[in-house]
Coordinates of C-alpha atoms in Angstrom, one line a residue:
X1 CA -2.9 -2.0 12.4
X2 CA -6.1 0.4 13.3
X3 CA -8.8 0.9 10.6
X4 CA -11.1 3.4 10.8
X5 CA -14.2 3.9 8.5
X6 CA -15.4 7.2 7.7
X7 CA -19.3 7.2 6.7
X8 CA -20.1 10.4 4.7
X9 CA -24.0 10.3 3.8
X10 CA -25.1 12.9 1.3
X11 CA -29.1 12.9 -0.1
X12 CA -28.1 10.9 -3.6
X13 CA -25.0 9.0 -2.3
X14 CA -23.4 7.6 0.3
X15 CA -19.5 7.1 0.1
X16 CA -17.7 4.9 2.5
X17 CA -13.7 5.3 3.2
X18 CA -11.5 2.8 5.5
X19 CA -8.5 3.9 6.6
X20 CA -5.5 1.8 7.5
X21 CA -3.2 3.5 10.1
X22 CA -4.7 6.8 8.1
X23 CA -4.3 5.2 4.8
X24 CA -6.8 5.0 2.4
X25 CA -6.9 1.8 1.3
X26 CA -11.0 1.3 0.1
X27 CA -13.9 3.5 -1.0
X28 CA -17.0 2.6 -1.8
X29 CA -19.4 5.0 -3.1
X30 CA -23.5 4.1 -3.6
X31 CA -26.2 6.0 -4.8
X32 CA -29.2 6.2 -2.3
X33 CA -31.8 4.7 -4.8
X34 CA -29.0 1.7 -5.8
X35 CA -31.2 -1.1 -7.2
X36 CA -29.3 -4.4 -8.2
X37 CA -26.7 -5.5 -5.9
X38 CA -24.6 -8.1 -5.6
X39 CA -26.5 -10.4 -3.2
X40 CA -29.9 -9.3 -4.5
X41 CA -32.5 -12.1 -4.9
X42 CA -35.0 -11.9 -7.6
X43 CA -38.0 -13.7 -9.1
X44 CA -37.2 -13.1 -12.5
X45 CA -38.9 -14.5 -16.0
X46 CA -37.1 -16.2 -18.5
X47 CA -36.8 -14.4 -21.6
X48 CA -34.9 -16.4 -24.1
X49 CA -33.0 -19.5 -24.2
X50 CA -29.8 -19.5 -25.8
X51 CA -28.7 -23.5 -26.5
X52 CA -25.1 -22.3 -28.5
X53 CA -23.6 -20.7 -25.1
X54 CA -26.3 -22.7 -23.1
X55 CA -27.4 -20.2 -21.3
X56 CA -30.7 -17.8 -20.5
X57 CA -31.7 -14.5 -20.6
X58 CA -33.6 -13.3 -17.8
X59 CA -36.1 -9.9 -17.0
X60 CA -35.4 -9.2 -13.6
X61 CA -36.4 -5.5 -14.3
X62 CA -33.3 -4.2 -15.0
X63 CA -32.9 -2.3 -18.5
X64 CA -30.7 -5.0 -20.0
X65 CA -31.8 -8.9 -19.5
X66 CA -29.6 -10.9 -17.2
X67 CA -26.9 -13.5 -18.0
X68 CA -27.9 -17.0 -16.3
X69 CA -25.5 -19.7 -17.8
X70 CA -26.3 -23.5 -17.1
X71 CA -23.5 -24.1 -14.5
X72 CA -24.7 -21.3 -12.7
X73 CA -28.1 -22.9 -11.8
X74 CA -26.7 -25.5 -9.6
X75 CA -27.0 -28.9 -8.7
X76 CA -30.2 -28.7 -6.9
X77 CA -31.4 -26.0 -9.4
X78 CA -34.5 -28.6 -9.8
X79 CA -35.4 -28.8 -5.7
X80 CA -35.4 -24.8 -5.9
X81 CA -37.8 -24.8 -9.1
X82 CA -40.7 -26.9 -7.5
X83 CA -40.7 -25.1 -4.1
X84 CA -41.0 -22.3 -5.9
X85 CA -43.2 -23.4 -7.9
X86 CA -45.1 -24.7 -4.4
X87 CA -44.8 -21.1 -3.7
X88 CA -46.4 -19.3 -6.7
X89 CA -49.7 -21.5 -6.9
X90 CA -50.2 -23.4 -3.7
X91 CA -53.4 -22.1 -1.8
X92 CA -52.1 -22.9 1.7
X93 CA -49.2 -22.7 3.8
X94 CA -46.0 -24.5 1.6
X95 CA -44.1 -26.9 3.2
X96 CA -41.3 -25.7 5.8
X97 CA -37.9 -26.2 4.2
X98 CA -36.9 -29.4 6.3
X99 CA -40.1 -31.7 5.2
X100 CA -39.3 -30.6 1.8
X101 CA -38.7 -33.7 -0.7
X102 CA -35.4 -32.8 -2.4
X103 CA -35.5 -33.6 -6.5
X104 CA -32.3 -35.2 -7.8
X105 CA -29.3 -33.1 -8.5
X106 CA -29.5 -31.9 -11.9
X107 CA -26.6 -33.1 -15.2
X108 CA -23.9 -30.9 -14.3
X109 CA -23.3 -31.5 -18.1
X110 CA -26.4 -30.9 -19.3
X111 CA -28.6 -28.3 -21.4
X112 CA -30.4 -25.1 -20.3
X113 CA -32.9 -26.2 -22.7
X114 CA -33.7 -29.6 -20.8
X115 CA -34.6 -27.5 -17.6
X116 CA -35.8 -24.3 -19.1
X117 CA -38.0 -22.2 -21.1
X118 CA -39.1 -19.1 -22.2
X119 CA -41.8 -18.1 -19.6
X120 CA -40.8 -19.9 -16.8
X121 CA -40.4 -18.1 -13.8
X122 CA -36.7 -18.6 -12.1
X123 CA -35.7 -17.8 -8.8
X124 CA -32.0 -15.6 -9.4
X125 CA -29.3 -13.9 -7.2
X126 CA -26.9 -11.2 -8.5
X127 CA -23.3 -12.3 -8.8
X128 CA -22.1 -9.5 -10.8
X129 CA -23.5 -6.0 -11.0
X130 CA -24.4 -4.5 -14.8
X131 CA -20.8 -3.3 -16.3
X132 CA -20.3 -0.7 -19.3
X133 CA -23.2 -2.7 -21.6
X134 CA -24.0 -5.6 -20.1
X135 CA -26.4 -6.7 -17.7
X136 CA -26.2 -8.4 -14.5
X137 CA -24.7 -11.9 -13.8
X138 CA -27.0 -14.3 -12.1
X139 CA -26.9 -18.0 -10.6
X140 CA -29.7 -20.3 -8.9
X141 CA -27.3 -21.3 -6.7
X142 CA -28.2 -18.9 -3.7
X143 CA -26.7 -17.9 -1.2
X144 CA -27.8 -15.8 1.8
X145 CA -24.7 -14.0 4.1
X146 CA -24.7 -13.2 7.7
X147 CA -21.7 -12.2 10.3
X148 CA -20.5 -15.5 11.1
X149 CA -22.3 -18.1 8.7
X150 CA -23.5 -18.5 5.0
X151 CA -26.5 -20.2 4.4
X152 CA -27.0 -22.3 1.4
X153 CA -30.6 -23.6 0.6
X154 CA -31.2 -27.1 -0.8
X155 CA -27.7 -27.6 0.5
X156 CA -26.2 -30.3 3.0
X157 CA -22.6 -29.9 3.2
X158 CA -21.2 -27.5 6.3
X159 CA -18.0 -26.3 5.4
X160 CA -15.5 -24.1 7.5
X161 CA -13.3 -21.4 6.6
X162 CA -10.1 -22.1 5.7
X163 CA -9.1 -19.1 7.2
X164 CA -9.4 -20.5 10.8
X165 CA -6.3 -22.2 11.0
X166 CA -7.0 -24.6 14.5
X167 CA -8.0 -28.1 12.8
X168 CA -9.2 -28.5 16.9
X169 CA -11.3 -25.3 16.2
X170 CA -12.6 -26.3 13.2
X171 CA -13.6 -29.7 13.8
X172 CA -15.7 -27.8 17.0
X173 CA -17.5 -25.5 14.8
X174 CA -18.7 -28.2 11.9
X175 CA -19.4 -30.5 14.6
X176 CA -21.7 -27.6 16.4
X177 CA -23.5 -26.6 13.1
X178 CA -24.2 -30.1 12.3
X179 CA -25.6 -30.7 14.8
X180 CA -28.3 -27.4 14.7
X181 CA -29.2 -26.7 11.1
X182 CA -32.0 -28.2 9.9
X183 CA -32.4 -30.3 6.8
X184 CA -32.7 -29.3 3.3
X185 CA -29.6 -26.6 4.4
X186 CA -26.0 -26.1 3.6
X187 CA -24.2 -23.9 5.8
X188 CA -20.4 -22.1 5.1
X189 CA -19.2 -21.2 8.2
X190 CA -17.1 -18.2 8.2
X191 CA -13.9 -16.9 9.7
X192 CA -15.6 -14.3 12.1
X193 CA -17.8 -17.3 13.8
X194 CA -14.3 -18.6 15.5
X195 CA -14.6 -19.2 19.1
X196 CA -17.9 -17.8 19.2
X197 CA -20.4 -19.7 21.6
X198 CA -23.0 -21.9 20.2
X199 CA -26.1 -19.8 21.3
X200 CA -25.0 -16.5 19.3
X201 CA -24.4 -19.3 16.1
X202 CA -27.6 -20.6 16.3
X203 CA -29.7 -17.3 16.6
X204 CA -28.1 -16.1 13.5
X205 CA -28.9 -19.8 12.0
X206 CA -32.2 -19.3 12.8
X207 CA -32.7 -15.9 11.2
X208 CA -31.1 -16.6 8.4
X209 CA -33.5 -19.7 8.0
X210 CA -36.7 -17.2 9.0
X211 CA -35.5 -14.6 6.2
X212 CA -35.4 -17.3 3.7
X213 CA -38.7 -19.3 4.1
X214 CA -40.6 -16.3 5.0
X215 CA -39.7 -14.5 1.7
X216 CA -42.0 -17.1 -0.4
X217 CA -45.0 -16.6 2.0
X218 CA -45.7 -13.3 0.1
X219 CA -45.2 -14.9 -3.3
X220 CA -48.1 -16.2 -4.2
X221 CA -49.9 -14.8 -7.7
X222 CA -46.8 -12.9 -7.9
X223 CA -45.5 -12.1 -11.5
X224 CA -41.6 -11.7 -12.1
X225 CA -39.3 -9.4 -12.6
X226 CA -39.9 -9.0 -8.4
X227 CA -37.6 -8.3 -5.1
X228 CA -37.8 -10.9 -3.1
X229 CA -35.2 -10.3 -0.7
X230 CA -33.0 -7.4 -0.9
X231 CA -29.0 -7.5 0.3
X232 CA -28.3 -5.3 3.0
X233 CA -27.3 -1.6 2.3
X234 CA -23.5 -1.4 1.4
X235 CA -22.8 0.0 4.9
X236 CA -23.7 -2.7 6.6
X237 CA -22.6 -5.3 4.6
X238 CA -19.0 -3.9 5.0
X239 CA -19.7 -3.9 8.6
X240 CA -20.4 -7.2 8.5
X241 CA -17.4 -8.3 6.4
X242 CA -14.8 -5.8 8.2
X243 CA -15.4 -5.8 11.6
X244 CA -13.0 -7.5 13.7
X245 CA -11.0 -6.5 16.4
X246 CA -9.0 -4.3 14.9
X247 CA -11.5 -1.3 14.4
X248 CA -11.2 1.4 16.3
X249 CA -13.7 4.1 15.3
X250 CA -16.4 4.5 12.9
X251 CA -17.3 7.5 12.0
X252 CA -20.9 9.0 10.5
X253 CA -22.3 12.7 9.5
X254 CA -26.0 11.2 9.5
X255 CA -27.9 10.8 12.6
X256 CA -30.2 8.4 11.3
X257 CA -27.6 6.4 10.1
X258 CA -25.6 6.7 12.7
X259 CA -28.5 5.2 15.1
X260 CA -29.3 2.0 12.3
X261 CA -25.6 1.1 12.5
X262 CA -25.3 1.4 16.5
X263 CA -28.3 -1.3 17.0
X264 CA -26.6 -3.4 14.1
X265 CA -23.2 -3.4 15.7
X266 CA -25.2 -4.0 18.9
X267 CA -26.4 -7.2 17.5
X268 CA -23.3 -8.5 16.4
X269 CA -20.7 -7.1 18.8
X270 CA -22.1 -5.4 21.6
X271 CA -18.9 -4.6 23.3
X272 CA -17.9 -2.4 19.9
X273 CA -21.0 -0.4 20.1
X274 CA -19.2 2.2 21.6
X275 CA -16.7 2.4 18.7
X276 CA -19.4 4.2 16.5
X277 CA -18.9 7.8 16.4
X278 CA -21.5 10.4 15.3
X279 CA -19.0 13.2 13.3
X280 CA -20.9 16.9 14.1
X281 CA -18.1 19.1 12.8
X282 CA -18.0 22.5 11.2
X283 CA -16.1 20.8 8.3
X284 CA -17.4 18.1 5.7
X285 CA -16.7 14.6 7.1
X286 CA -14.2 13.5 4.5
X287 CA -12.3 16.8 4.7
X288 CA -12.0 16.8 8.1
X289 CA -10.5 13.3 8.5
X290 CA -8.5 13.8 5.4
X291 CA -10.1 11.8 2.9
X292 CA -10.6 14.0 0.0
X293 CA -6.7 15.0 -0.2
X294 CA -5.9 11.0 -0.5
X295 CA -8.4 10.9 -3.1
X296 CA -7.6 13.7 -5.1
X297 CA -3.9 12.4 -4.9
X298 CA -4.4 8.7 -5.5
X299 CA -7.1 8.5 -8.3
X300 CA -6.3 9.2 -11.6
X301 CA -4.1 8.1 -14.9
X302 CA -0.9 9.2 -12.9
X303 CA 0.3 8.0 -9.2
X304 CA 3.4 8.9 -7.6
X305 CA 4.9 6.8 -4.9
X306 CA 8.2 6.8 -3.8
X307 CA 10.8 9.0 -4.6
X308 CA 9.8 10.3 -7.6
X309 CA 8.5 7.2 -9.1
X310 CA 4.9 6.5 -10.5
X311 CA 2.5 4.5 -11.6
X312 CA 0.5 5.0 -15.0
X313 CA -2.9 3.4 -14.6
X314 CA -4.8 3.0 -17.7
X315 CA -8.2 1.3 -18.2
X316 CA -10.1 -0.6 -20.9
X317 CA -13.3 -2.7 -21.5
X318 CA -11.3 -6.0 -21.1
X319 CA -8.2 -5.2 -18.6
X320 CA -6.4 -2.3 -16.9
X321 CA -3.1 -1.7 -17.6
X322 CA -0.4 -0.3 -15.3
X323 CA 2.7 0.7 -16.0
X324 CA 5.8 1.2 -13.7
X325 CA 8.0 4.3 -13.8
X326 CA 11.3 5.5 -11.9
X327 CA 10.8 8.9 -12.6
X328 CA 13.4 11.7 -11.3
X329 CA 14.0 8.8 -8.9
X330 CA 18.1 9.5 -7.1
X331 CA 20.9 7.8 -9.1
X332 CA 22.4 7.2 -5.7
X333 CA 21.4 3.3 -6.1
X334 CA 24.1 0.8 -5.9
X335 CA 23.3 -0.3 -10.0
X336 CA 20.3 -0.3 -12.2
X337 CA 19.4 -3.5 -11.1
X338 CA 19.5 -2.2 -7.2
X339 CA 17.3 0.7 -8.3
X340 CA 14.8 -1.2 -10.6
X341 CA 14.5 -3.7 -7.4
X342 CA 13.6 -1.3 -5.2
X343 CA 10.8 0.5 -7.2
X344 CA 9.3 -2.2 -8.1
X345 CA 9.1 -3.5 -4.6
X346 CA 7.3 -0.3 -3.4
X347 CA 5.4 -0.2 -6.7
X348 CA 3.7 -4.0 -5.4
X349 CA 3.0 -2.7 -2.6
X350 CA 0.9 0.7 -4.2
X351 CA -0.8 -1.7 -6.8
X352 CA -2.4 -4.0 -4.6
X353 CA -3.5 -0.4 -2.5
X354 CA -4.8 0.6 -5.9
X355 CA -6.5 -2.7 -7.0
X356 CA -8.5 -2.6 -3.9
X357 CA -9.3 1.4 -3.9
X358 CA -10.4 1.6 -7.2
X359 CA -12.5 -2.3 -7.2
X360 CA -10.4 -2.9 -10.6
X361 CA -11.5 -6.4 -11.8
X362 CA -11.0 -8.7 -14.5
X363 CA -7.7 -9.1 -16.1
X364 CA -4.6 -6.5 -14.9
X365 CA -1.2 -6.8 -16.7
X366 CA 1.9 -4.8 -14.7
X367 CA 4.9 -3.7 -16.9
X368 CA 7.6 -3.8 -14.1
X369 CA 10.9 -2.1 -14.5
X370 CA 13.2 -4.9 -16.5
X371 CA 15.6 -7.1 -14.2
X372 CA 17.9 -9.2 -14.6
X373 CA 18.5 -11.6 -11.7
X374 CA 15.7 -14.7 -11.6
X375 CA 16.1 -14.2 -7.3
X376 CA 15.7 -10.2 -8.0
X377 CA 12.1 -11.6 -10.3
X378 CA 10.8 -14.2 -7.6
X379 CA 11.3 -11.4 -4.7
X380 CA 9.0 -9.3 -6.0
X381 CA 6.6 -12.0 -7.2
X382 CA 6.3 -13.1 -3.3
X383 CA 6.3 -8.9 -2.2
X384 CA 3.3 -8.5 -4.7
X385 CA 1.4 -11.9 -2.8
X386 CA 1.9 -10.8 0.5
X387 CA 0.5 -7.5 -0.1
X388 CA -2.6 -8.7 -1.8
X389 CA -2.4 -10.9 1.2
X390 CA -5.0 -8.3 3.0
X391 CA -7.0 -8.5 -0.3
X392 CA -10.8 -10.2 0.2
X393 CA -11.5 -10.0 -3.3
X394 CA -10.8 -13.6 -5.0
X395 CA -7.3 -13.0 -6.8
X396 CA -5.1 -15.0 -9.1
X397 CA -1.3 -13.9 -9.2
X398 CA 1.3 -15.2 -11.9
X399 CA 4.6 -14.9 -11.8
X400 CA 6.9 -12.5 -14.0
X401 CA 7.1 -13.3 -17.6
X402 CA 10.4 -13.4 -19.7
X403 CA 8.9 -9.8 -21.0
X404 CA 8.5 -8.7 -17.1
X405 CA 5.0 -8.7 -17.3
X406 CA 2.7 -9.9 -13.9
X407 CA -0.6 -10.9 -15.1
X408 CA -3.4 -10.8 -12.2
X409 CA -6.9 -11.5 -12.4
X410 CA -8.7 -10.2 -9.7
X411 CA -13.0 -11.2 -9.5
X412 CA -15.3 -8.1 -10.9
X413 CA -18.4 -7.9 -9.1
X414 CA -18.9 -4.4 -10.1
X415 CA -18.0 -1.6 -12.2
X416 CA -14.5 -0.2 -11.7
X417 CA -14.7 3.0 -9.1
X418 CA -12.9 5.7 -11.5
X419 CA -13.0 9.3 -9.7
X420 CA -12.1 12.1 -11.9
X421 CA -9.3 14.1 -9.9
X422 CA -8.6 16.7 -12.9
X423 CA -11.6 19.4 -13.4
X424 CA -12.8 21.6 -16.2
X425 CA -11.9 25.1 -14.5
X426 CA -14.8 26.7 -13.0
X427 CA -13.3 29.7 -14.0
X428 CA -12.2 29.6 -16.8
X429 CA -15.2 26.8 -18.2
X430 CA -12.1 25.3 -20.2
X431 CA -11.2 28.3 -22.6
X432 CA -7.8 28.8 -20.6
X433 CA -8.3 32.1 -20.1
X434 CA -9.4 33.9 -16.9
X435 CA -10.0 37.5 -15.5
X436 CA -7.7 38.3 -13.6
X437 CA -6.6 36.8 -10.3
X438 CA -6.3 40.1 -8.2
X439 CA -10.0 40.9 -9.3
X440 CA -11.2 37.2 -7.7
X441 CA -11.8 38.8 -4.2
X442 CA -14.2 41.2 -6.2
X443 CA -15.9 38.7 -7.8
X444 CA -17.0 36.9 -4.3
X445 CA -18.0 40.2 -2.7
X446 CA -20.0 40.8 -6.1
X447 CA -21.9 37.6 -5.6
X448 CA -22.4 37.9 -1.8
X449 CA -23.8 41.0 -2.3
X450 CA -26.6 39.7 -5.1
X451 CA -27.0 36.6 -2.8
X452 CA -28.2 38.8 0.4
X453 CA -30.3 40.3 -2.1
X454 CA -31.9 37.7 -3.3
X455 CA -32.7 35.8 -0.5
X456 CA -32.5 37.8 2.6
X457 CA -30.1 35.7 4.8
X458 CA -28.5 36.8 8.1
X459 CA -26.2 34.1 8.0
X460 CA -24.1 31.9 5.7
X461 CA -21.0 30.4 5.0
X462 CA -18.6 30.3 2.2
X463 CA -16.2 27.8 0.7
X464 CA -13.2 28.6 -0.5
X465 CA -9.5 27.0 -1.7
X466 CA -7.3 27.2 1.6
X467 CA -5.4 29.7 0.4
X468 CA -7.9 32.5 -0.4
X469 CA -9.9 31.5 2.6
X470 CA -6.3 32.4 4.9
X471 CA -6.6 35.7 3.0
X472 CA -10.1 36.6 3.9
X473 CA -9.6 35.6 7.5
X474 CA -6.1 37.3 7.8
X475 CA -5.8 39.7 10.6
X476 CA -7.9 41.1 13.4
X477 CA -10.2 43.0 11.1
X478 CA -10.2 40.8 8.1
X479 CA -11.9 41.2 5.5
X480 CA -14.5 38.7 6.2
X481 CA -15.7 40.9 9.3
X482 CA -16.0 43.9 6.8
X483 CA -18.1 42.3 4.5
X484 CA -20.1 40.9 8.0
X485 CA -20.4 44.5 9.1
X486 CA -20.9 46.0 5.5
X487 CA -23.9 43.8 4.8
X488 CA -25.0 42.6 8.4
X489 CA -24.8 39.6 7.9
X490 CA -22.6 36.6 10.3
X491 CA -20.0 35.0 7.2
X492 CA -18.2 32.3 8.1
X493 CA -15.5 31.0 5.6
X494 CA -14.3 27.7 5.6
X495 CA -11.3 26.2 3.7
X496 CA -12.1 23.1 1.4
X497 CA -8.8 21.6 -0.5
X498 CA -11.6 19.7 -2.8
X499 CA -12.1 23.2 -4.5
X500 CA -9.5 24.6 -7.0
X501 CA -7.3 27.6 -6.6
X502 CA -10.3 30.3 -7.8
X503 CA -13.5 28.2 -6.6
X504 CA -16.4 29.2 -4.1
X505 CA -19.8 28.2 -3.2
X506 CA -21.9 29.3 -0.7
X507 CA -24.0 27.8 1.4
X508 CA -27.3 29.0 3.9
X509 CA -27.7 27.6 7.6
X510 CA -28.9 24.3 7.0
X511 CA -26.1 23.2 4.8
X512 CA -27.6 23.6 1.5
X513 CA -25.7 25.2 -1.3
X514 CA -27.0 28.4 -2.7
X515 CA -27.4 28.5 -6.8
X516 CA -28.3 31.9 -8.2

């Protein structure tokens, strides 16, 4: 299997596609000013203490006060109070981590009240972005990610992936990181560090360890809600989850970009630096490898699959719901039980695609096609576990109930990614009717004409649906070099399958749509 990742990085967003043997199978999409991430570390204040769900409310800037719930704090939660606390007042240098004097673990059945109050200042990482109306999801219990490890302050344990199926190779790597970390650490050692060489485990040891102790020297008199140390941009951190050997190209529109990620991949793999690719084409990124046509066909309430078959995908504030459909699907099938079998096998196989496209967390109930045979049932139980198989997101599959429902929870870290594929007709701005189509052609000329006017261009480009673009261009003396002649001015017209049938923009040299 090849993966690919296609980087497309506008001024407000950046959206992030990997391909699976040109499938789409994941996009992430983040706005360029994104503030609270998962993995964000914050000094926050607490607000108010809530004993009857024994929890607290904390300001860490964000419009809505964060959720921090007792067991979330950890059992060292009162070790990571007094060093910061060393942190906030002390004059001097604090102590490094590893001459630290641990406090006791705290009563892992205990009260928020007993170890918190309104006022205090509380050191907090983001474990779940804000959703719909609430706010962010915190815990004490920090955590900071590299490539190959996981460092856990105030920790002690070392603990290997249980990915990394050598018990030899496993016993070599907890042995290793034993013997390097220093004290007042926990380490998780994960599935990318296997076989990797004890030098390139212990430099990223040690810069995890710098990142964290050097964050509190620049804490001192410092009053919450503040940063204090900021996950890595989306990009990178699914570079630094996805990259493996299987990767065969990653390409970026965005020079600057494309230069950040070349020294990062440098760092971690320098013999896949040569896999990053800097895209320069005519074309927009994601049209030119594809990507917007998968979109537009896989988003939305309705998804065909096989044969006429589809998926209904609904959404609500608690769960998603998705509902299995044969469709015009062949009568050729054996029975109804042969037929039922077989789209819902395929139908497993384009949920777990769709769980992971669109992020969908929380609670998702399938209504399968009915069947009768219990072998038919525990088939496609084990077809809907292998291909969540490839799924990193923390998932919980049951089995088919006696109403053939499958109920899967699936961990929601942030807001479901739901893309829009039908449009309000820019046309006909929703009243259903239009001018008429064979006055369209018109319509463009009309406009390129007030746009020369306007602004005095000798160049620019227009987009266009495929289809009326193959019409301008048509023949030796198209249309497109009459208008070029007609109003000196080079056009170039490019096809975009994003746009609908009687859609156009245009567009001046340096890529920047014209509004008038």
């Amino acid at each position: 299997m090849s993966n690919e990742l296609i980087i497309d990085a506008a001024a407000s967003e950046i959206s992030i596609a990997l391909l699976q043997d040109k499938a789409l199978v994941e996009l992430y999409k983040e706005k360029s000013d994104v503030r609270f991430s998962v993995g964000d570390i914050y000094l926050g204040k607490v607000k108010k203490i809530m004993p009857g769900l024994n929890a607290a409310f904390v300001d860490i800037g964000y419009e809505k006060d964060a959720f921090l719930h007792y067991l979330d704090l950890g059992p060292q939660f009162s070790s990571l109070k007094n060093y910061l606390f060393l942190a906030l007042s002390r004059k001097g240098r604090i102590p490094a981590m590893h001459r630290f004097r641990k406090h006791p673990d705290i009563n892992k059945e205990g009260k928020i009240a007993d170890v918190l109050k309104s006022g205090d200042s509380v050191l907090v990482q983001i474990v779940k972005e804000p959703i719909s109306t609430k706010g962010p999801r915190l815990t004490s219990e920090i955590s900071i990610a590299g490539r190959n490890l996981v460092l856990m302050p105030f920790g002690e344990k070392v603990s290997v992936s249980q990915k990394i199926e050598s018990a030899e190779e496993k016993n070599r790597l907890k042995r290793l990181i034993q013997s390097i970390k220093p004290g007042n650490y926990g380490v998780i050692v994960r599935t990318a560090a296997e076989k990797k060489k004890v030098a390139e485990l212990d430099g990223e040891l040690r810069s995890l360890v710098k990142k964290w102790e050097s964050a509190f020297l620049h804490l001192r008199n410092v009053s919450p809600p503040k940063l204090v140390i900021s996950e890595i941009n989306r990009v990178t951190a699914v570079l630094r989850d996805l990259l493996n050997v299987s990767f065969n190209y990653i390409h970026v529109n965005d020079p600057d970009l494309h230069k950040e990620m070349k020294e990062y991949i440098r760092s971690i793999a320098p013999e896949k630096e040569k896999i990053v690719k800097f895209y320069s084409g005519k074309l927009p990124v994601f049209e030119h490898f594809g990507v917007n046509r998968q979109i537009k066909s896989l988003f939305g309430r309705t998804v065909s699959f096989k044969n006429g078959a589809y998926l209904i995908i609904e959404h609500t504030e608690a769960l998603h719901v998705i509902d299995v459909n044969s469709g015009n699907r062949s009568k050729a099938a054996d029975s109804q039980e042969t037929n039922a079998l077989e789209v819902n096998l395929a139908a497993a196989e384009t949920i777990a695609r769709q769980l992971r496209l669109r992020d969908m967390g929380g609670i998702i109930v399938i209504d399968f096609i009915d069947m009768i045979k219990a072998e038919h049932r525990q088939r496609l139980f084990e077809k809907m576990k292998e291909a969540m198989s490839a799924d990193r997101t923390k998932h919980n599959i049951l089995p088919l109930s006696k109403f053939g429902l499958m109920q899967i929870t699936r961990q929601r870290v942030r807001p479901v990614l739901d893309i829009q594929t039908t449009e309000t007709c820019p046309v006909c701005r929703g009243t259903g009717k239009i001018s008429s189509s064979i006055l369209f052609l018109d319509k463009v000329e009309d406009h390129l004409r007030s746009v020369l006017e306007q602004t005095r261009l000798t160049s620019l480009k227009i987009q266009l649906h495929p289809y009326p673009a193959a019409y301008l261009n048509q023949g030796f003396l198209s249309l497109r070099k009459k208008w070029a002649k007609k109003y000196h001015c080079r056009i170039k017209v490019e096809p975009i399958t994003a746009l609908s049938f009687l859609e156009y923009r245009f567009f001046d040299n340096e890529g920047n749509e014209i509004h008038l």
